[in-house]
Coordinates of C-alpha atoms and ligand atoms in Angstrom, one line a residue:
M10 CA 8.6 -16.6 -11.7
K11 CA 8.7 -15.8 -15.4
S12 CA 8.9 -19.3 -16.6
A13 CA 6.3 -20.7 -13.8
L14 CA 4.1 -18.0 -15.4
I15 CA 4.5 -19.0 -18.8
A16 CA 4.0 -22.9 -17.8
R17 CA 0.9 -22.2 -15.7
F18 CA -0.7 -20.1 -18.5
S19 CA -0.1 -22.6 -21.1
A20 CA -1.5 -25.4 -19.0
E21 CA -4.6 -23.5 -18.2
F22 CA -5.4 -21.9 -21.6
G23 CA -3.6 -24.4 -24.0
R24 CA -1.4 -21.6 -25.8
P25 CA 1.4 -19.2 -24.6
P26 CA 0.7 -15.6 -23.1
A27 CA 1.2 -12.8 -25.4
C28 CA 2.5 -10.6 -22.6
L29 CA 3.7 -10.6 -19.1
T30 CA 3.8 -7.9 -16.6
R31 CA 4.7 -7.4 -12.9
A32 CA 3.8 -4.8 -10.3
P33 CA 4.9 -4.8 -6.4
G34 CA 3.3 -4.6 -3.1
R35 CA 4.3 -1.6 -0.9
I36 CA 4.9 -0.4 2.6
E37 CA 3.7 2.9 4.0
F38 CA 7.0 4.3 5.2
I39 CA 6.0 7.4 6.9
G40 CA 2.9 9.7 6.3
N41 CA 0.2 8.4 8.6
H42 CA -3.4 9.4 7.8
T43 CA -1.9 12.4 5.8
D44 CA -3.5 11.5 2.4
Y45 CA -7.1 12.7 3.2
N46 CA -5.6 15.9 4.7
G47 CA -4.0 16.8 1.4
G48 CA -0.7 16.0 2.8
T49 CA 2.3 14.0 1.8
V50 CA 3.5 10.5 2.3
L51 CA 6.6 8.4 1.6
G52 CA 6.1 4.6 0.5
A53 CA 8.4 1.8 -0.6
A54 CA 7.8 -0.6 -3.5
I55 CA 8.9 -4.1 -2.1
D56 CA 10.4 -7.1 -3.5
R57 CA 7.2 -9.2 -3.5
S58 CA 4.8 -8.9 -6.5
V59 CA 1.9 -9.9 -8.5
W60 CA 2.6 -11.1 -12.1
V61 CA 0.1 -11.1 -14.8
A62 CA 0.1 -13.2 -18.1
L63 CA -2.5 -12.3 -20.7
A64 CA -3.3 -13.2 -24.2
P65 CA -6.0 -11.5 -26.4
R66 CA -8.8 -13.6 -27.7
N67 CA -10.7 -13.1 -31.1
D68 CA -14.2 -13.3 -29.2
A69 CA -15.6 -11.4 -26.2
Q70 CA -14.8 -14.0 -23.8
W71 CA -13.1 -12.8 -20.5
N72 CA -11.3 -15.8 -18.7
F73 CA -9.7 -15.1 -15.4
A74 CA -7.4 -17.6 -13.3
S75 CA -5.1 -16.9 -10.4
G76 CA -2.7 -19.1 -8.7
Q77 CA -4.1 -17.8 -5.5
K78 CA -7.6 -19.0 -6.2
D79 CA -9.4 -22.1 -7.7
G80 CA -10.8 -22.5 -11.1
V81 CA -11.3 -20.2 -13.9
V82 CA -13.9 -17.3 -13.8
R83 CA -15.4 -17.2 -17.2
L84 CA -17.3 -14.1 -18.1
R85 CA -18.9 -12.6 -21.3
G86 CA -17.7 -9.0 -22.4
P87 CA -18.6 -6.2 -22.6
E88 CA -20.9 -6.5 -19.4
F89 CA -19.1 -5.6 -16.1
V90 CA -21.1 -7.7 -13.7
R91 CA -19.7 -7.3 -10.0
Q92 CA -18.7 -10.7 -8.8
S93 CA -19.3 -12.2 -5.3
G94 CA -18.0 -15.3 -3.1
D95 CA -15.2 -17.2 -4.5
A96 CA -15.1 -15.0 -7.9
S97 CA -14.9 -11.8 -5.8
W98 CA -11.2 -11.3 -6.5
V99 CA -12.0 -10.9 -10.3
N100 CA -13.5 -7.4 -9.3
Y101 CA -9.9 -6.1 -9.1
P102 CA -9.0 -6.9 -12.9
L103 CA -12.6 -6.4 -14.0
G104 CA -12.7 -3.0 -12.3
V105 CA -9.3 -2.1 -13.9
L106 CA -10.7 -3.0 -17.3
R107 CA -13.8 -0.7 -16.7
S108 CA -11.7 2.1 -15.3
L109 CA -9.3 2.0 -18.5
Q110 CA -12.3 2.3 -20.6
A111 CA -13.5 5.3 -18.6
F112 CA -10.1 6.8 -18.8
G113 CA -10.0 6.3 -22.6
L114 CA -7.6 3.6 -22.6
N115 CA -7.6 0.6 -25.0
A116 CA -7.9 -3.0 -23.9
P117 CA -8.5 -6.2 -25.9
T118 CA -12.2 -7.2 -26.4
G119 CA -11.6 -10.7 -25.2
F120 CA -8.6 -12.3 -23.5
D121 CA -7.3 -15.3 -21.3
Y122 CA -5.7 -13.9 -18.1
L123 CA -3.6 -15.4 -15.2
A124 CA -2.3 -14.0 -12.0
L125 CA 0.4 -15.4 -9.8
S126 CA 1.7 -13.8 -6.7
D127 CA 4.5 -13.9 -3.9
L128 CA 2.8 -11.3 -1.9
P129 CA 0.5 -12.1 0.9
L130 CA -3.1 -11.1 0.2
G131 CA -4.9 -9.0 2.8
A132 CA -1.7 -8.4 4.7
G133 CA -1.5 -4.8 4.5
L134 CA 1.1 -4.7 1.7
S135 CA -1.5 -3.7 -0.9
S136 CA -1.7 -6.9 -3.1
S137 CA -4.7 -5.2 -4.2
A138 CA -3.0 -2.4 -6.0
A139 CA -0.2 -4.8 -7.3
I140 CA -2.9 -6.8 -9.0
E141 CA -4.6 -3.7 -10.3
L142 CA -1.2 -2.1 -11.8
A143 CA 0.0 -5.5 -13.3
S144 CA -3.6 -6.0 -14.9
A145 CA -3.6 -2.3 -16.1
L146 CA -0.3 -2.7 -17.8
A147 CA -1.1 -6.2 -19.4
F148 CA -4.5 -5.0 -20.7
T149 CA -3.1 -1.8 -22.2
R150 CA -0.1 -3.6 -23.7
A151 CA -2.0 -6.4 -25.0
A152 CA -4.1 -3.7 -27.0
G153 CA -0.9 -2.0 -28.2
A154 CA -1.3 1.1 -26.1
E155 CA 1.6 2.9 -24.2
P156 CA -0.3 5.0 -21.6
D157 CA 1.9 7.1 -19.1
R158 CA 2.3 5.8 -15.8
E159 CA 0.2 8.5 -14.1
R160 CA -2.9 7.6 -16.0
L161 CA -2.4 4.0 -15.1
V162 CA -2.0 4.8 -11.6
K163 CA -5.2 6.9 -11.6
A164 CA -7.1 4.4 -13.5
A165 CA -6.1 1.6 -11.0
R166 CA -7.0 3.7 -8.2
D167 CA -10.4 4.5 -9.6
A168 CA -11.1 0.9 -10.1
E169 CA -10.4 0.1 -6.3
N170 CA -12.6 3.1 -5.3
S171 CA -15.4 2.9 -7.6
F172 CA -15.6 -0.9 -8.6
V173 CA -14.4 -2.9 -5.7
G174 CA -15.6 -0.2 -3.4
V175 CA -12.6 0.4 -1.1
P176 CA -12.1 4.1 -0.5
C177 CA -8.1 4.0 -0.5
G178 CA -6.0 7.1 -1.2
I179 CA -3.2 7.3 -3.9
L180 CA -0.3 5.8 -1.9
D181 CA -0.9 2.1 -2.9
Q182 CA -1.3 2.4 -6.4
G183 CA 1.3 5.5 -6.7
V184 CA 3.9 3.5 -4.9
S185 CA 3.2 0.2 -7.1
G186 CA 3.4 2.3 -10.2
F187 CA 6.2 4.6 -9.5
G188 CA 8.3 2.4 -7.3
R189 CA 12.0 2.1 -8.0
K190 CA 14.8 0.0 -6.4
D191 CA 16.9 1.6 -3.7
H192 CA 14.4 4.5 -3.7
L193 CA 11.3 5.6 -1.7
V194 CA 8.3 7.1 -3.5
F195 CA 7.2 10.5 -2.3
I196 CA 3.7 11.5 -3.0
D197 CA 2.0 14.9 -2.7
C198 CA -1.6 13.5 -2.4
R199 CA -3.1 16.8 -3.5
G200 CA -1.5 16.9 -7.0
P201 CA -1.1 14.1 -6.9
R202 CA 2.5 14.5 -7.7
F203 CA 4.9 11.5 -7.5
E204 CA 8.8 11.6 -6.9
T205 CA 11.4 9.2 -6.1
V206 CA 13.9 9.9 -3.3
P207 CA 17.1 7.7 -2.9
L208 CA 17.2 5.3 0.0
P209 CA 20.9 5.4 1.1
G210 CA 23.0 2.4 2.2
D211 CA 22.2 -1.1 3.0
A212 CA 18.6 -0.5 4.2
H213 CA 16.2 -3.2 5.1
F214 CA 12.7 -3.5 6.2
W215 CA 11.5 -5.9 8.7
I216 CA 7.5 -6.2 9.2
F217 CA 5.7 -7.9 11.8
N218 CA 2.1 -8.4 11.1
T219 CA 0.1 -8.9 14.4
H220 CA -3.1 -10.3 12.5
T221 CA -5.0 -8.0 15.1
K222 CA -7.7 -5.8 14.1
H223 CA -9.8 -3.4 16.0
A224 CA -13.5 -4.6 15.8
L225 CA -14.6 -1.1 15.1
V226 CA -11.9 -0.2 12.7
D227 CA -14.2 1.2 10.0
G228 CA -16.1 3.5 12.6
L229 CA -12.8 4.6 14.1
Y230 CA -11.5 5.5 10.6
A231 CA -14.6 7.6 9.9
A232 CA -14.1 9.4 13.4
R233 CA -10.5 10.3 12.6
H234 CA -11.6 11.7 9.1
R235 CA -14.4 13.6 10.9
E236 CA -12.1 15.0 13.7
C237 CA -9.4 16.2 11.0
M238 CA -12.1 18.0 9.1
E239 CA -13.6 19.5 12.3
A240 CA -10.1 20.8 13.2
A241 CA -9.5 22.1 9.6
R242 CA -12.9 24.1 9.8
A243 CA -11.8 25.4 13.2
L244 CA -8.6 26.7 11.6
D245 CA -10.4 28.3 8.7
V246 CA -8.6 26.1 6.0
A247 CA -9.9 23.5 3.7
L248 CA -7.6 20.8 4.8
L249 CA -5.1 20.5 7.6
V250 CA -2.1 20.7 5.2
D251 CA -3.0 24.5 4.6
A252 CA -2.8 25.4 8.2
P253 CA 0.0 28.0 8.7
A254 CA 2.6 27.2 11.2
G255 CA 1.6 28.2 14.8
A256 CA -2.3 28.4 13.8
L257 CA -3.1 25.3 15.9
A258 CA -1.4 26.9 19.1
A259 CA -3.1 30.3 18.4
S260 CA -6.5 28.6 18.2
A261 CA -6.3 26.3 21.0
D262 CA -9.4 27.8 22.7
R263 CA -11.6 27.3 19.6
I264 CA -10.8 23.7 18.8
P265 CA -12.1 20.9 20.9
P266 CA -9.3 19.0 22.6
V267 CA -9.6 15.8 20.9
A268 CA -9.7 17.5 17.4
A269 CA -6.6 19.6 18.4
K270 CA -4.8 16.5 19.3
R271 CA -5.6 14.9 15.9
A272 CA -4.8 17.9 14.1
R273 CA -1.4 18.0 15.8
H274 CA -0.5 14.7 14.7
I275 CA -1.4 15.3 11.1
I276 CA 0.5 18.7 10.9
D277 CA 3.5 17.2 12.7
E278 CA 3.5 14.1 10.3
I279 CA 3.5 16.2 7.3
A280 CA 6.5 18.1 8.6
R281 CA 8.0 14.6 9.4
V282 CA 7.6 13.5 5.8
G283 CA 9.5 16.4 4.8
A284 CA 12.1 16.2 7.3
T285 CA 12.5 12.4 6.2
V286 CA 13.1 13.6 2.6
T287 CA 15.8 15.8 3.9
A288 CA 17.5 13.3 6.0
L289 CA 17.4 10.7 3.0
R290 CA 19.1 13.2 0.8
A291 CA 21.7 13.6 3.6
G292 CA 22.2 9.9 3.7
D293 CA 21.3 10.0 7.4
L294 CA 19.5 6.6 8.2
A295 CA 19.8 7.2 11.9
A296 CA 17.8 10.6 11.5
V297 CA 15.2 8.8 9.4
G298 CA 14.9 6.3 11.9
R299 CA 14.2 8.8 14.6
L300 CA 11.4 10.4 12.7
L301 CA 9.7 6.8 12.0
T302 CA 9.7 6.2 15.9
A303 CA 8.4 9.7 16.3
S304 CA 5.7 9.2 14.0
H305 CA 4.8 6.0 15.9
R306 CA 4.7 7.9 19.3
S307 CA 2.5 10.5 17.8
S308 CA 0.1 7.7 16.6
Q309 CA 0.3 6.4 20.0
T310 CA -0.3 9.4 22.1
L311 CA -2.0 12.0 19.7
F312 CA -3.9 10.3 17.0
E313 CA -4.7 7.2 19.1
N314 CA -4.7 4.7 16.3
S315 CA -2.2 2.4 17.9
T316 CA -2.8 -0.7 20.0
V317 CA -1.0 -2.2 23.0
E318 CA 0.3 -5.0 20.4
L319 CA 1.7 -2.6 18.0
D320 CA 3.4 -0.4 20.9
F321 CA 4.8 -3.5 22.2
L322 CA 6.4 -4.4 18.8
V323 CA 7.7 -0.9 18.6
D324 CA 9.2 -0.9 22.0
Q325 CA 11.1 -4.2 21.6
L326 CA 12.4 -3.0 18.2
V327 CA 14.0 0.4 18.9
D328 CA 16.0 -1.5 21.5
A329 CA 17.2 -4.2 19.2
P330 CA 20.6 -3.9 17.5
G331 CA 20.7 -2.6 14.0
V332 CA 17.2 -1.0 14.1
Y333 CA 16.9 2.6 13.1
G334 CA 13.5 3.2 13.9
A335 CA 10.0 1.4 14.0
R336 CA 6.3 2.4 13.5
L337 CA 3.0 1.0 12.8
T338 CA 2.3 1.0 9.1
G339 CA -1.1 1.6 7.4
G340 CA -4.2 2.8 9.0
G341 CA -3.5 1.4 12.5
F342 CA -5.9 0.1 15.0
G343 CA -4.2 -3.3 14.5
G344 CA -2.3 -4.5 11.6
A345 CA 1.4 -4.4 11.4
V346 CA 4.7 -2.6 12.6
M347 CA 7.5 -1.7 10.1
S348 CA 11.1 -1.3 11.1
L349 CA 14.0 0.2 9.2
T350 CA 17.2 -1.6 9.9
S351 CA 20.8 -2.2 9.0
P352 CA 22.0 -5.6 8.0
K353 CA 22.9 -6.1 11.7
F354 CA 19.4 -7.0 12.4
G355 CA 18.6 -10.5 11.0
D356 CA 16.6 -13.4 11.5
T357 CA 18.0 -14.1 15.1
Q358 CA 17.0 -10.6 16.1
A359 CA 13.6 -10.9 14.4
R360 CA 12.8 -14.2 16.1
T361 CA 13.8 -12.8 19.5
V362 CA 11.2 -9.9 18.8
A363 CA 8.7 -12.4 17.9
A364 CA 9.3 -14.6 20.9
A365 CA 8.9 -11.8 23.3
Y366 CA 5.6 -10.8 21.5
E367 CA 4.3 -14.6 21.7
R368 CA 5.2 -14.6 25.7
R369 CA 3.2 -11.4 26.1
F370 CA 0.2 -11.9 23.8
G371 CA 0.2 -15.7 23.2
A372 CA 0.4 -15.5 19.5
S373 CA 3.3 -15.0 17.1
P374 CA 3.3 -12.3 14.5
D375 CA 4.2 -13.0 10.9
I376 CA 7.7 -11.8 10.0
L377 CA 8.6 -10.5 6.6
H378 CA 12.0 -9.3 5.6
L379 CA 11.7 -7.1 2.6
Q380 CA 13.8 -4.7 0.4
T381 CA 12.9 -2.1 -2.3
A382 CA 12.2 -3.0 -5.9
D383 CA 11.2 -1.3 -9.1
G384 CA 7.5 -0.4 -9.7
A385 CA 5.2 -2.0 -12.3
E386 CA 7.0 -3.2 -15.6
I387 CA 6.3 -5.0 -18.7
L388 CA 8.6 -8.2 -18.7
Ligands
LIG413 P1 -4.0 -6.0 0.6 O1 -4.2 -5.0 -0.6 O2 -3.5 -5.4 1.8 O3 -3.4 -7.2 0.3 P2 -6.9 -6.0 0.3 O4 -8.1 -6.6 0.8 O5 -7.0 -4.6 -0.2 O6 -5.7 -6.5 0.9 O7 -6.7 -6.9 -1.3 C1 -6.6 -8.3 -1.2 C2 -7.6 -8.7 -2.2 O8 -7.0 -8.6 -3.6 C3 -7.6 -10.3 -2.2 O9 -8.6 -10.8 -1.3 C4 -7.9 -10.6 -3.6 O10 -9.4 -10.5 -3.9 C5 -7.1 -9.6 -4.4 N1 -5.9 -10.3 -4.9 C6 -4.8 -9.6 -4.7 N2 -3.9 -10.4 -5.4 C7 -4.4 -11.5 -5.8 C8 -4.0 -12.6 -6.8 N3 -2.6 -12.8 -7.0 N4 -4.8 -13.4 -7.2 C9 -6.2 -13.2 -6.9 N5 -6.5 -12.2 -6.2 C10 -5.8 -11.4 -5.6
LIG414 MG1 -5.4 -3.2 -0.5

């Protein structure tokens, strides 16, 4: 990709780039809707990335190109004008530039910029965080700054929240920034605090993206958020992460049944994240797999953010050879299922699962085979 990046940049801008960066996409491994409840989550940085090439300019011209988009978007600094239509992708690097400034980090006054990617966009693998982190590293590097990773991660999230306008948690940018090959990233969302945990053995990820999406997904998200906060209030804590063990059972008569189900999912899920870290440290992938599948069952019955399509895929996967466990990944209400497998699960097994899905639903899911990778880096 490095030579493609240099060749494409030179063809586009008539000179070589001054710096090259890369940042990976991610999968949510376990920790479903735990972020806004102050909980913990585990994510994996994957071996699909966004690469950025950049060269500073002497003027205040901001030129943005992407291998995934047509044309060059030419803006005049230092105005931050939100883009729409075909140019709206530029809001990601533009938002990063603005957030870097807000975080007191230097960037060049003018630049030529190119992004290339082997990550599918909008597939739930967080190409948005990948382009943000790769951009943040490129801008700061080109200005001779060497900010610590945590500041870059926070600036990238700020860009997505405040400029792009997506209220994502810290998982996406945290994993893209702190990822490490053969490791998972553990995030305590309330710090936030970041740690890496070794992923033992020859572990593989297989993702099945259904491309289904509940029509009311935004409203359903908001409803889950509301129900969790309602349960926390009834338990007399600020966030569900603070609920003492046994509190939920002890307060059963004071919490509406639906809010109690949501709280049960969140409290158990935070415990499952902790148990997963323990099982990972013990090298026990079979136990990790059981926790993944238990997470899905809890989504299915308690948090009710699964769908018949996702349930079908999980049911198929847990019976397939080489699968440790499977669960919906991301917010739910459609989207993708992730499975953790040994090398015994391969293309043939994946195609069998996809074929069964197609017989049932008349559409075939996208299949992706992924492994872990290092987080954002300067090349
Ligand atoms: P996801 O993060 O799951 O991939 P999002 O909707 O959050 O989905 O982010 C996808 C958007 O990020 C794209 O529509 C595009 O605007 C932007 N983006 C990501 N990668 C690139 C890229 N390589 N080139 C241009 N835009 C990109
Ligand atoms: Mg995204």
